[in-house]
Short mmCIF file of C-alpha atoms and ligand atoms in Angstrom, two decimals:
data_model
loop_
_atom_site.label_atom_id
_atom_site.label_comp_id
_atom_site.label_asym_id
_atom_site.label_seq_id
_atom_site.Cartn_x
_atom_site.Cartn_y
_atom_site.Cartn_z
CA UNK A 1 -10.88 25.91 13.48
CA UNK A 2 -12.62 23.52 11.44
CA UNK A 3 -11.91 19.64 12.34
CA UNK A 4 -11.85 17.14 10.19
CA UNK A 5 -11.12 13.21 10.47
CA UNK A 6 -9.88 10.87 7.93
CA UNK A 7 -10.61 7.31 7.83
CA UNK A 8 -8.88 5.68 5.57
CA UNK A 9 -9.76 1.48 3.89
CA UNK A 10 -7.40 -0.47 2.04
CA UNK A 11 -4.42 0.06 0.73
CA UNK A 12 -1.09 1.98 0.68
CA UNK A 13 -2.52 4.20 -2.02
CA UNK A 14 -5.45 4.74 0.03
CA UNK A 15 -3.42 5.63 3.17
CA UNK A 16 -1.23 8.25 0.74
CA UNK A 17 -4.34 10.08 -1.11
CA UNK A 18 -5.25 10.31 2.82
CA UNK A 19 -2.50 11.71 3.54
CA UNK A 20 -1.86 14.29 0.97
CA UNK A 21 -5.50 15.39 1.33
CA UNK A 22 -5.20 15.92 5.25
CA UNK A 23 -1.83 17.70 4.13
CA UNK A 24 -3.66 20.15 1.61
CA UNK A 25 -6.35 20.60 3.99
CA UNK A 26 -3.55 21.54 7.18
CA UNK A 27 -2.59 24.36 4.23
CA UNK A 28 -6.03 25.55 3.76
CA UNK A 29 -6.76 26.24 7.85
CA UNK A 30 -8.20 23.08 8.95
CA UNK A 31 -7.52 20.92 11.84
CA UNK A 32 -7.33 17.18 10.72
CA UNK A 33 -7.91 15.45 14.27
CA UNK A 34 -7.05 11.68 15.04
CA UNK A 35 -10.65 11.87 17.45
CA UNK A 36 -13.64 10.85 15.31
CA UNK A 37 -15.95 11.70 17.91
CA UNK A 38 -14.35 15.46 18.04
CA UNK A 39 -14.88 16.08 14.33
CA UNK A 40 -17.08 17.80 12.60
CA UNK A 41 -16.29 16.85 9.44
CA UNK A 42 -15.70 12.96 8.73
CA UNK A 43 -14.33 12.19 5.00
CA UNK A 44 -14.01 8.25 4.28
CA UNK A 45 -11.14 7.27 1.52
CA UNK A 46 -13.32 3.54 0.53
CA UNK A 47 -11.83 0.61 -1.26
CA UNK A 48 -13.71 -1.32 -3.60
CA UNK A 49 -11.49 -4.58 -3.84
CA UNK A 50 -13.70 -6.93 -2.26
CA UNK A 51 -17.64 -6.25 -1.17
CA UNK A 52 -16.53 -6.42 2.51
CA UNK A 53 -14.54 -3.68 2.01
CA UNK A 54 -17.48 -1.89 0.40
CA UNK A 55 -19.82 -3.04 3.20
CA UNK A 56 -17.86 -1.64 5.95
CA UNK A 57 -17.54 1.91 4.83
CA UNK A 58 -21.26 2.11 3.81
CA UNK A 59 -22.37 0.76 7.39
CA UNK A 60 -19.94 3.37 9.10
CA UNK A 61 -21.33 6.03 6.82
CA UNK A 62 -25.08 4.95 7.68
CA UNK A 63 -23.70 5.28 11.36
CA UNK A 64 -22.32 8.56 10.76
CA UNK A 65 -25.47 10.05 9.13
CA UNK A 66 -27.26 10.35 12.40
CA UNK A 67 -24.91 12.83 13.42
CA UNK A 68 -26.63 15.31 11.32
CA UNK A 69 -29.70 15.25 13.47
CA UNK A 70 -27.39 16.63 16.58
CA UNK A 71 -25.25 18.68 14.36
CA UNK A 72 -26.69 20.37 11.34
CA UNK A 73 -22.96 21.82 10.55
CA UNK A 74 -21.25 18.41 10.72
CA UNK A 75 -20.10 16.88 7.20
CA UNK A 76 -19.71 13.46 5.79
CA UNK A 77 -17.67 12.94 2.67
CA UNK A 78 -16.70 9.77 0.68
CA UNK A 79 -14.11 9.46 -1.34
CA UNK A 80 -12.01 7.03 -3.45
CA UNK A 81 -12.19 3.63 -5.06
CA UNK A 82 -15.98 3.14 -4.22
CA UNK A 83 -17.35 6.44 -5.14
CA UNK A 84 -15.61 6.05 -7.94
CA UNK A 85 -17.28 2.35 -8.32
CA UNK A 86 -20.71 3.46 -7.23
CA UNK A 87 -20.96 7.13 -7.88
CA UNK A 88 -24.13 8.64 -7.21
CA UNK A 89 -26.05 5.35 -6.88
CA UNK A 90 -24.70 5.44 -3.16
CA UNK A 91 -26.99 8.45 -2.54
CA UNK A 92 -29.86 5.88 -3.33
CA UNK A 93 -28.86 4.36 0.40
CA UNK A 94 -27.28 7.19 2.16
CA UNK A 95 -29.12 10.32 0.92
CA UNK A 96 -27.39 12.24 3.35
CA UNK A 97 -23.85 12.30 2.03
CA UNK A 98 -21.91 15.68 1.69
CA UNK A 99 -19.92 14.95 -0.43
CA UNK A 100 -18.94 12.30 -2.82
CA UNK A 101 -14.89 12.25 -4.36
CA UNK A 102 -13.90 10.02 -7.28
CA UNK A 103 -10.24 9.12 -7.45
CA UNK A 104 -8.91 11.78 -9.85
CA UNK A 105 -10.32 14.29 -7.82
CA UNK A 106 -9.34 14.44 -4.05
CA UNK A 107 -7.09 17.46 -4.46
CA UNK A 108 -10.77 19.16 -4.99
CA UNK A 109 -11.50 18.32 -1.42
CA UNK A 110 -10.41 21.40 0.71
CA UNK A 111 -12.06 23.82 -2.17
CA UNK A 112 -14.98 22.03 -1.81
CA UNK A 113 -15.10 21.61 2.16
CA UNK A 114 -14.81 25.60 2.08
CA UNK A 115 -18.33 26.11 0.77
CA UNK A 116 -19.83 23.94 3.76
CA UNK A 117 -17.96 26.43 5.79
CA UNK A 118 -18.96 29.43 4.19
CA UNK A 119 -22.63 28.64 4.24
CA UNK A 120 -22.19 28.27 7.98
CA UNK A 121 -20.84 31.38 8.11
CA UNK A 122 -23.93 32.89 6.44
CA UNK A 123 -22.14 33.55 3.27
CA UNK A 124 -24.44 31.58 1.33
CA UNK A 125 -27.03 28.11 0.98
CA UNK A 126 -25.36 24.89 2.36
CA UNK A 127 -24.99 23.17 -0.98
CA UNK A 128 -26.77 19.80 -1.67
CA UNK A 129 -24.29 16.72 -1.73
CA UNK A 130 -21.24 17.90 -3.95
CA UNK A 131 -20.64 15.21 -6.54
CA UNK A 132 -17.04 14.78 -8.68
CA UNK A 133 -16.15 11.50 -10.42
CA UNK A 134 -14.53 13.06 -13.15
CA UNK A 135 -11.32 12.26 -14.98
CA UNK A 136 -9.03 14.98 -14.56
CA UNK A 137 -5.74 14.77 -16.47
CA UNK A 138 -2.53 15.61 -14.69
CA UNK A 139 -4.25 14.11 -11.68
CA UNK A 140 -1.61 12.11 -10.89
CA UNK A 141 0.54 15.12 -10.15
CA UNK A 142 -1.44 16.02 -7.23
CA UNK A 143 -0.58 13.30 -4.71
CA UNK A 144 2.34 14.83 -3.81
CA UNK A 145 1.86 17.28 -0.68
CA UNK A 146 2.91 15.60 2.98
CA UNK A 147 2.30 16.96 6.08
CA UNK A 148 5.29 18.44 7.65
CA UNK A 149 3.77 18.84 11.27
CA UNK A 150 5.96 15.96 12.30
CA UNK A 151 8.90 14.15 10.39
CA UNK A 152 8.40 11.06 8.53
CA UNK A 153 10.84 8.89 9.16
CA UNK A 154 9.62 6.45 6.40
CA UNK A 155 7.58 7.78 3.88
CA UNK A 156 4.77 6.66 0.69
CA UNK A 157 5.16 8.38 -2.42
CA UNK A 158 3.12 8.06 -5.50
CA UNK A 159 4.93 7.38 -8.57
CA UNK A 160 2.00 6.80 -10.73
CA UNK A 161 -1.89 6.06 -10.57
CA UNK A 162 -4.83 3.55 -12.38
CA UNK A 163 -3.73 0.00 -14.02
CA UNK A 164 -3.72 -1.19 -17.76
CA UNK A 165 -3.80 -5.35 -16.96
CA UNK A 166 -7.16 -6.41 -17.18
CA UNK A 167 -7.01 -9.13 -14.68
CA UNK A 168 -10.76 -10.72 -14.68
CA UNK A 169 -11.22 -10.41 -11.12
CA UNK A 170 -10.22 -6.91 -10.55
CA UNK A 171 -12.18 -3.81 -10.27
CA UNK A 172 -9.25 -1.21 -9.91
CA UNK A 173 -9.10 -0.62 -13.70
CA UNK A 174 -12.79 0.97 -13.45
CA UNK A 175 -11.83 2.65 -10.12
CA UNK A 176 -8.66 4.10 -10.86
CA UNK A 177 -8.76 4.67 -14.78
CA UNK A 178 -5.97 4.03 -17.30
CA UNK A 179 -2.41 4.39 -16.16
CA UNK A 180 -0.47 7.92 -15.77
CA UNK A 181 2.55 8.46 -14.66
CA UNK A 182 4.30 11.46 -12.40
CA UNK A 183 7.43 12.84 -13.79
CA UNK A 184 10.59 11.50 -12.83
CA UNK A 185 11.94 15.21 -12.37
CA UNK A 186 8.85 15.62 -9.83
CA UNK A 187 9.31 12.00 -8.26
CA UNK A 188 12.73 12.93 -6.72
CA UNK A 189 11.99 16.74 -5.68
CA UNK A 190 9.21 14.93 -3.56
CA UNK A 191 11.47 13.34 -2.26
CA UNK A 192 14.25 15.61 -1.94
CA UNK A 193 11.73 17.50 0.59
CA UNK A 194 11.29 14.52 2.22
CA UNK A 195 14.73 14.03 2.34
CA UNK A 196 15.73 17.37 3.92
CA UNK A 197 12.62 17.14 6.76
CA UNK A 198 14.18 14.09 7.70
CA UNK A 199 12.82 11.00 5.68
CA UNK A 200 15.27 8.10 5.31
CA UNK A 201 12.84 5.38 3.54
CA UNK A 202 10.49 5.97 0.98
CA UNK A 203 8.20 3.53 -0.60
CA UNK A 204 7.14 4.08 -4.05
CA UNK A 205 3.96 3.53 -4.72
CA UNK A 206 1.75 2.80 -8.00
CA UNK A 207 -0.96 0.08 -8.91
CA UNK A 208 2.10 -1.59 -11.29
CA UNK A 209 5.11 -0.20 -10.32
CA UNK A 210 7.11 -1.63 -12.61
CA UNK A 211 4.86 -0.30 -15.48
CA UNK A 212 6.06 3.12 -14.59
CA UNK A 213 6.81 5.65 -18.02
CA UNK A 214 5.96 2.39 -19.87
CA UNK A 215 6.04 3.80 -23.99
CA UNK A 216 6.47 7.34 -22.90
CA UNK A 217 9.52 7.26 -21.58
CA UNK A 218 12.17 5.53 -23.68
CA UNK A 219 14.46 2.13 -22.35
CA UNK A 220 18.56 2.88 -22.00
CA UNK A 221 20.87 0.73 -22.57
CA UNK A 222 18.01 -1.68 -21.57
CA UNK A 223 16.90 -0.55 -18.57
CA UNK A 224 13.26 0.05 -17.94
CA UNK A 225 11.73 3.54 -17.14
CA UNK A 226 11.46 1.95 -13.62
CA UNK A 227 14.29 1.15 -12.81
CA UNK A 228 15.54 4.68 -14.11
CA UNK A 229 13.59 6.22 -12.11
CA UNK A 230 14.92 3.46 -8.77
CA UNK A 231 18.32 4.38 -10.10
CA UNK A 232 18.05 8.22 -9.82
CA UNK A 233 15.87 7.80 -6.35
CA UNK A 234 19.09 5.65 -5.22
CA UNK A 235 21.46 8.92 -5.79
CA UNK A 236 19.91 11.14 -3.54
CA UNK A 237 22.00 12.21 -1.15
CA UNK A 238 20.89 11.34 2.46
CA UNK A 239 17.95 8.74 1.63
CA UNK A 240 18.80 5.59 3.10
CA UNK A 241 16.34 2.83 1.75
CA UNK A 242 14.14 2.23 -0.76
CA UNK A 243 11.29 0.29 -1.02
CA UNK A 244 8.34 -0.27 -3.59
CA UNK A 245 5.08 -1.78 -4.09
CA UNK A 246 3.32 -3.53 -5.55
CA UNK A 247 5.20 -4.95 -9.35
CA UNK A 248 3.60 -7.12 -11.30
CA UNK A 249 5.42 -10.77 -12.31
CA UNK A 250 4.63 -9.84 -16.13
CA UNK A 251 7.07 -6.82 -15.99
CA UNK A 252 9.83 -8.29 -13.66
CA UNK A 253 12.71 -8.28 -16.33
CA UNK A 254 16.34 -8.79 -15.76
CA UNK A 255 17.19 -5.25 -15.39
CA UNK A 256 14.46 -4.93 -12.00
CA UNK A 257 16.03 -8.43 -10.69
CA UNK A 258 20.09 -6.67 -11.31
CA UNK A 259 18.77 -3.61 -9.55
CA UNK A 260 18.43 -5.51 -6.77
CA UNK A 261 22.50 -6.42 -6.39
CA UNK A 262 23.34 -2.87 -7.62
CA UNK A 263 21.42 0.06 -6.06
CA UNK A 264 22.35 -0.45 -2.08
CA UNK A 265 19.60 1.80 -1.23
CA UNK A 266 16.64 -0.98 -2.45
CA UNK A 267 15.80 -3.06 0.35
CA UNK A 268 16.48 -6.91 0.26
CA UNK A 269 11.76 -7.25 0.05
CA UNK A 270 9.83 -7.84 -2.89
CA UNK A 271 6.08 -8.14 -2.51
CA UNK A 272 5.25 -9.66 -5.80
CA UNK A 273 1.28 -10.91 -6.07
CA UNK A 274 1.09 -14.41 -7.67
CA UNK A 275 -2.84 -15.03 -6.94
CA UNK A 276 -2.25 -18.34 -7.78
CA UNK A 277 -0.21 -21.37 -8.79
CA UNK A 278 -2.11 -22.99 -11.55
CA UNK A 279 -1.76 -22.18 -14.86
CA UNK A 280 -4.83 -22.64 -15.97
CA UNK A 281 -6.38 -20.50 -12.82
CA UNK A 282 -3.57 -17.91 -14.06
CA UNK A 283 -5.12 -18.07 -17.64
CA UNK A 284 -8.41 -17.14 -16.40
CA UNK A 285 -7.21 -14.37 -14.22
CA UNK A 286 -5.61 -12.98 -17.38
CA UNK A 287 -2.35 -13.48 -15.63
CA UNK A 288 -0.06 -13.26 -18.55
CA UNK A 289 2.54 -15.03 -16.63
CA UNK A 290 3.05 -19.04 -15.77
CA UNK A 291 3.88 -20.74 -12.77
CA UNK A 292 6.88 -21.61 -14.12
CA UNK A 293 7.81 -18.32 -14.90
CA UNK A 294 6.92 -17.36 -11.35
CA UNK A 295 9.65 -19.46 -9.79
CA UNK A 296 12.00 -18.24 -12.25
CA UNK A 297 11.72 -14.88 -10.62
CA UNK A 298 11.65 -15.99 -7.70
CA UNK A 299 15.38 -17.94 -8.18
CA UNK A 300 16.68 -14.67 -10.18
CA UNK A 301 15.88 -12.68 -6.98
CA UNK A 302 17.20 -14.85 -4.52
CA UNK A 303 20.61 -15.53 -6.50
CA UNK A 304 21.18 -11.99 -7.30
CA UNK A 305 20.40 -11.25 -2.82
CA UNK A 306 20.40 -15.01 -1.04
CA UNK A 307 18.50 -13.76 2.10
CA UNK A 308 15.63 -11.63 -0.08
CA UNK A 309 12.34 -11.47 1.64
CA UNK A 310 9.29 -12.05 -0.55
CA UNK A 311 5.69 -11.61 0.09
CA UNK A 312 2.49 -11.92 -2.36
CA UNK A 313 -0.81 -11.88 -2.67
CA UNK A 314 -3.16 -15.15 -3.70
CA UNK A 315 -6.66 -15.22 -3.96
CA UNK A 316 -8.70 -18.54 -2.99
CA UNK A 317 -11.97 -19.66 -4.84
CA UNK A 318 -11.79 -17.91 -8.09
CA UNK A 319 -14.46 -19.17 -10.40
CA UNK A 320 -14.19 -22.66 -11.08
CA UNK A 321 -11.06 -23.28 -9.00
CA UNK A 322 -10.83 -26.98 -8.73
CA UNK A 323 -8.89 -28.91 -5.81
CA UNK A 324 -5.90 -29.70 -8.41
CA UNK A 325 -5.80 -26.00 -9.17
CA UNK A 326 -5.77 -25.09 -5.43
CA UNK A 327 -3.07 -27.93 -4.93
CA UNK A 328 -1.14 -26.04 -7.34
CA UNK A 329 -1.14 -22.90 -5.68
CA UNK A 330 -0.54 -24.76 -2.20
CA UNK A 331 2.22 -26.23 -3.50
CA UNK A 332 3.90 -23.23 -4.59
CA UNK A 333 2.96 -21.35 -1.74
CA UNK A 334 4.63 -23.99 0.29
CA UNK A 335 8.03 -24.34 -2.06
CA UNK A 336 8.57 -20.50 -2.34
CA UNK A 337 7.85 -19.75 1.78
CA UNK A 338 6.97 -16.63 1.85
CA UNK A 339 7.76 -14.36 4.40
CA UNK A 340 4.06 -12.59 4.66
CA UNK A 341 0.95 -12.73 1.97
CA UNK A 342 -2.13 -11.57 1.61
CA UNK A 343 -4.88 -14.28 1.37
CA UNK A 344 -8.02 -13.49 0.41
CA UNK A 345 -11.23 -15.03 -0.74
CA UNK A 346 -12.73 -14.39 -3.93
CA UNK A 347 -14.95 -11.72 -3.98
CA UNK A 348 -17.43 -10.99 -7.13
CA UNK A 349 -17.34 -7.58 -8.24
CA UNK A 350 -19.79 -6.52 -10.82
CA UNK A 351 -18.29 -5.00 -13.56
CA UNK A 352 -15.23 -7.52 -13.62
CA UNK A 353 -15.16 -10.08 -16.39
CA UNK A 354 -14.78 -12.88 -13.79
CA UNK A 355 -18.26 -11.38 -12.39
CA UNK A 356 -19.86 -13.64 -15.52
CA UNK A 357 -18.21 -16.80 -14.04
CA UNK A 358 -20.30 -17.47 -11.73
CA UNK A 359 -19.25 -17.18 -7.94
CA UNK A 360 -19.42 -21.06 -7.90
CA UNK A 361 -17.15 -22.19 -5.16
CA UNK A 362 -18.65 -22.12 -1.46
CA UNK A 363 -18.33 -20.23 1.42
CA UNK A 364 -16.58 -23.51 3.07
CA UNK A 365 -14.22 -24.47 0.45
CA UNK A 366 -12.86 -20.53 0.09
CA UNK A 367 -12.78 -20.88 3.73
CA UNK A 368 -11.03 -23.75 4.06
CA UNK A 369 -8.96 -23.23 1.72
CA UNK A 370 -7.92 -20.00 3.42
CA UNK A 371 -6.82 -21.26 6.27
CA UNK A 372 -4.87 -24.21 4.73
CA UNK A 373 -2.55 -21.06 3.16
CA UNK A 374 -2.44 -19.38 6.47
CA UNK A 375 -1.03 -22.40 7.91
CA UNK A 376 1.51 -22.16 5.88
CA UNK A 377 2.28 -18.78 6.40
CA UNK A 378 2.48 -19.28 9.95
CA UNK A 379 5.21 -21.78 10.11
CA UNK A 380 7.50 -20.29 6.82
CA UNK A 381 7.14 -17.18 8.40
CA UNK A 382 7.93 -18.25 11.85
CA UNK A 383 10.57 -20.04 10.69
CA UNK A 384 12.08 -17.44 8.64
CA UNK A 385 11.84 -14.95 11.63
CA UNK A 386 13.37 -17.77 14.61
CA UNK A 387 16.85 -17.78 11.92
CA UNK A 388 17.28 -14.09 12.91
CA UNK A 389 17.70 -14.97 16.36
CA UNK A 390 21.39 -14.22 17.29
CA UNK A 391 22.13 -12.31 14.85
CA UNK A 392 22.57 -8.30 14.43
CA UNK A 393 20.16 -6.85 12.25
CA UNK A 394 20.09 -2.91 10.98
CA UNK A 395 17.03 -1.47 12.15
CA UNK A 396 15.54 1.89 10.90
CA UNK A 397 13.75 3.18 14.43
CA UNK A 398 10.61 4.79 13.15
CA UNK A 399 9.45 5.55 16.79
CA UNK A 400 7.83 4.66 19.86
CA UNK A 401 5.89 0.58 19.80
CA UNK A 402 2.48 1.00 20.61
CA UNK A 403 3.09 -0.73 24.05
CA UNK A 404 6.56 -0.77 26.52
CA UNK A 405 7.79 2.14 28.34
CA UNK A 406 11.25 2.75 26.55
CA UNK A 407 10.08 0.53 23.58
CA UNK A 408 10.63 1.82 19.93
CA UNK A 409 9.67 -0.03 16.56
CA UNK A 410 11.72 -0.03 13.39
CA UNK A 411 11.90 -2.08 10.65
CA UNK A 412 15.11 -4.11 9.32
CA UNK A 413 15.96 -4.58 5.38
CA UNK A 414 13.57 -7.49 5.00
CA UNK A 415 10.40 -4.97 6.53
CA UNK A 416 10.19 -7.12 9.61
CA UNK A 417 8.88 -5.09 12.44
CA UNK A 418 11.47 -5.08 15.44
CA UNK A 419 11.25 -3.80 18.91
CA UNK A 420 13.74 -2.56 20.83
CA UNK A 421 14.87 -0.66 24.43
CA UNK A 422 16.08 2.80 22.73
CA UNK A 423 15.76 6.34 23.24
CA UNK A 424 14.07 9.42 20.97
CA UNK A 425 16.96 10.76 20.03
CA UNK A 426 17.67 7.07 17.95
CA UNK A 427 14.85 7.66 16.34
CA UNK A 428 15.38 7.92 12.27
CA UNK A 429 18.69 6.46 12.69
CA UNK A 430 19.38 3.13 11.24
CA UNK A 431 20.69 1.19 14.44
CA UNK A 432 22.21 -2.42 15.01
CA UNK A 433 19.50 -4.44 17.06
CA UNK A 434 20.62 -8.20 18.32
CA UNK A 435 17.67 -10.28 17.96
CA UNK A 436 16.84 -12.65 20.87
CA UNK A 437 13.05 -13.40 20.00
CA UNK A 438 10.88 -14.23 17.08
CA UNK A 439 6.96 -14.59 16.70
CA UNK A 440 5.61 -14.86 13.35
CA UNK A 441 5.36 -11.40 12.49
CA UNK A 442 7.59 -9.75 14.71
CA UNK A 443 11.06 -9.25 15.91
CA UNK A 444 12.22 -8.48 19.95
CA UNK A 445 16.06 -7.41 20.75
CA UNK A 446 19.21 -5.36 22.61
CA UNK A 447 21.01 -2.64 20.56
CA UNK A 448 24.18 -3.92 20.07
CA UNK A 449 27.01 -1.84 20.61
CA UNK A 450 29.44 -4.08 20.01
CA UNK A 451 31.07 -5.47 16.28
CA UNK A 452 30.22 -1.80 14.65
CA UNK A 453 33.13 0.75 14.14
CA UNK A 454 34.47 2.63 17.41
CA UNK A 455 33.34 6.26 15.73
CA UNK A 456 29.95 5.07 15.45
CA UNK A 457 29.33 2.68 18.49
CA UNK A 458 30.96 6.57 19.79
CA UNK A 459 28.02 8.43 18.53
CA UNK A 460 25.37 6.00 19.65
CA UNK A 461 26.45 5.62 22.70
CA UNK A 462 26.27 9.39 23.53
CA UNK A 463 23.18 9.81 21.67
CA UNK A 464 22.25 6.70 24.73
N1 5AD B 1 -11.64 -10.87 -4.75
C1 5AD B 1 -10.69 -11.18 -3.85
N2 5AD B 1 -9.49 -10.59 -3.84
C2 5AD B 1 -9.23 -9.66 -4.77
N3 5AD B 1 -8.14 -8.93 -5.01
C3 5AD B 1 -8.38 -8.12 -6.07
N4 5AD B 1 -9.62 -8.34 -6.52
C4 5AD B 1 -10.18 -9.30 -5.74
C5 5AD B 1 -11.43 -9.94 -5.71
N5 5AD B 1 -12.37 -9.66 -6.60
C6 5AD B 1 -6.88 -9.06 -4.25
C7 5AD B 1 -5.72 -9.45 -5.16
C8 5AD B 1 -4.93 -8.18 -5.22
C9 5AD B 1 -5.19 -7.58 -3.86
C10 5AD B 1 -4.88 -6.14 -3.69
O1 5AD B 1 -6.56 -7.82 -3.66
O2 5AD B 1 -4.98 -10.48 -4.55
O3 5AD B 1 -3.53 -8.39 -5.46
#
């Protein structure tokens, strides 16, 4: 059997195109192996966000090449955000690529993986690098297969794929094309399946979330298509939680901030990107949003559910970003205290309109600026996680922790990571875990058997 190895860079929607391709490739007779060094075909799924991100995967690709000379059968395929970025300009560097995969096109993968295997069977030439960077419409529909060799206890699905904001420092726009939407109707059989292997959390997952069936699908009673959509996903019968990323602040209305105290399903965690906390920095992001308006949200959220946990993104040293501008964003980074972000430095990406800015603030301010944020995030998040100790949190157990014989990891409404002493057969069951230690980004504690109903401290117990 064929093996092939998926590495996977940046984010969620990364990890699910992964994932449904390794799932249409189980379906097609190939082995997708978790051993690099046991493969003999290696696809990469590339971000283009920042030019580290870009760097890495071309270096491990460069490092992968040399493979060939051992191995004339083995194959090395990119895919995603950076083919899409680069296309065939990447052969320029790494002439040996098999195969190159835009973003509208990785259901094409196993179809196209099959006529590397033929010609090794002597059914034909081995073809010269494969190249697809197309647009494909109904695209969007085709991130939808999951593996079902093992139950996902939480699972990503794709609600929708590209982005219509034109934020100046962004290249996803070019990488991911104009915004299209799944179905709602094919939204919830997904995860109906899901549902019946076993899945009790999905994430929903889109570029915008809350842009979802914007002026194709119509408002009711004025509620957004998204929170439809959150609405119907909230009445299926045997999901437990529901989570979603990433929205943008321009789109969080009312009826998204409501949802929140009506649909018990959506988990008390918003990760909502400000990128920064000056409005004149926000201006030339083409952030159509203010600072003010930021903390508005941010008060909305936390009236409608007191304990909500919030996360974000923030870039430092965007073009031009004076020390009142940073102070800004420290400030509000500081006042809101977050529960996790994202920091990152400002990266130039041609193509962007910020790319004619100028990259003009240095290496040591971005860096310093950096870790002035990360302070912050240390202690708020620290601080956040130490007022959990003593009390009894519900924990979804996803499955074993990486390290600790009998240890299990699960996550509790606010997606903190908790460990806990617990047993397989508690796994994918939403369990009461006293907390009795905190570290900044993690939770350590005892089931709890005790203050739950006698029918269901009953059923854990035996399933002890
Ligand atoms: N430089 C640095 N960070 C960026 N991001 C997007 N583009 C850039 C860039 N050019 C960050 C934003 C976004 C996250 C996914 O990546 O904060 O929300």
């Amino acid at each position: 059997m064929n093996r092939v190895y998926i590495k996977t860079y940046g984010c969620q929607m990364n990890e699910r195109d992964s994932e449904a391709v390794a799932a249409q490739l189980r379906g097609r007779g190939y082995a997708v192996v978790d051993d690099e060094h046991s493969a003999d075909i290696v696809l990469l799924n590339t971000c283009a966000v920042r030019e580290q991100a870009e760097q890495k995967a071309i270096g491990k690709s460069g490092h992968l090449a040399k493979r060939k000379r051992t191995n004339p059968n083995f194959v090395l395929g990119l895919m995603g955000c950076m083919v899409q970025n680069r296309g065939t300009d990447l052969l320029e560097k790494l002439p040996d690529l098999d195969l190159l995969v835009g973003t509208q096109k990785f259901h094409r993968v196993p179809q196209m993986l099959d006529q590397f295997i033929s010609s090794q069977k002597g059914l034909g030439p081995r073809p010269a690098t494969l190249v697809d960077l197309e647009e494909e419409e109904g695209s969007e529909e085709t991130i939808r297969e999951h593996t079902s060799d093992e139950r996902q206890v939480s699972a990503f699905v794709s609600i929708m794929q590209g982005c219509n904001m034109h934020c100046t420092f962004c290249i996803v726009p070019k990488t991911r094309g104009a915004e299209r939407y799944r179905s709602m109707d094919s939204i919830c059989e997904e995860i109906e399946e899901l549902v019946s292997q076993g899945t009790k959390e999905v994430t929903l997952l889109g570029q915008i979330v809350n842009s979802f069936g914007m002026r194709q699908i119509p408002y009711k009673a004025g509620i957004s298509p998204f929170v439809q959509l959150l609405e119907r996903v909230n009445a299926i019968e045997g999901l437990e939680r529901i989570r979603f990323t990433s929205p943008h602040p321009r789109g969080f209305q009312k009826d998204l901030v409501e949802a929140y105290g009506r649909l018990e399903k959506l988990m008390p965690y918003v990760h909502l990107p400000v990128q920064s906390g000056s409005d004149s920095m926000l201006k030339r992001m083409r952030r159509p949003y203010t600072r003010r308006r930021f903390f508005e949200i941010v008060d909305q959220l936390r009236e409608v559910r007191p304990n909500i946990c919030l996360s974000t993104d923030i870039i430092v040293g965007f073009p031009g970003e004076t020390e009142e501008e940073f102070e800004a964003t420290r400030s509000l980074f500081e006042e809101v205290g977050f529960d996790m972000a994202f920091i990152f430095k400002y990266s130039e990406r041609g193509g962007t309109k910020s790319a004619d800015m100028g990259d003009d603030v240095s290496a040591e301010i971005k860096d310093y600026r950096n870790k002035a944020l990360l302070e912050i995030l240390g202690e708020s998040s620290l601080r956040r996680n130490e007022s959990m100790i003593g009390t009894v949190q519900d924990v979804l157990l996803e499955g074993p922790a990486r390290k600790g014989e009998g240890k299990f990891v699960g996550r509790n409404p606010g997606n903190r990571k908790v460990i806990v002493s617990a047993t397989p057969r508690l796994v994918g069951q939403i369990v009461p875990v006293k907390v009795d230690a905190a570290t900044v980004s993690i939770l350590t504690g005892e089931l709890c058997l005790t203050g739950i109903d006698e029918t269901a401290a009953g059923s854990l117990s035996q399933n002890l």
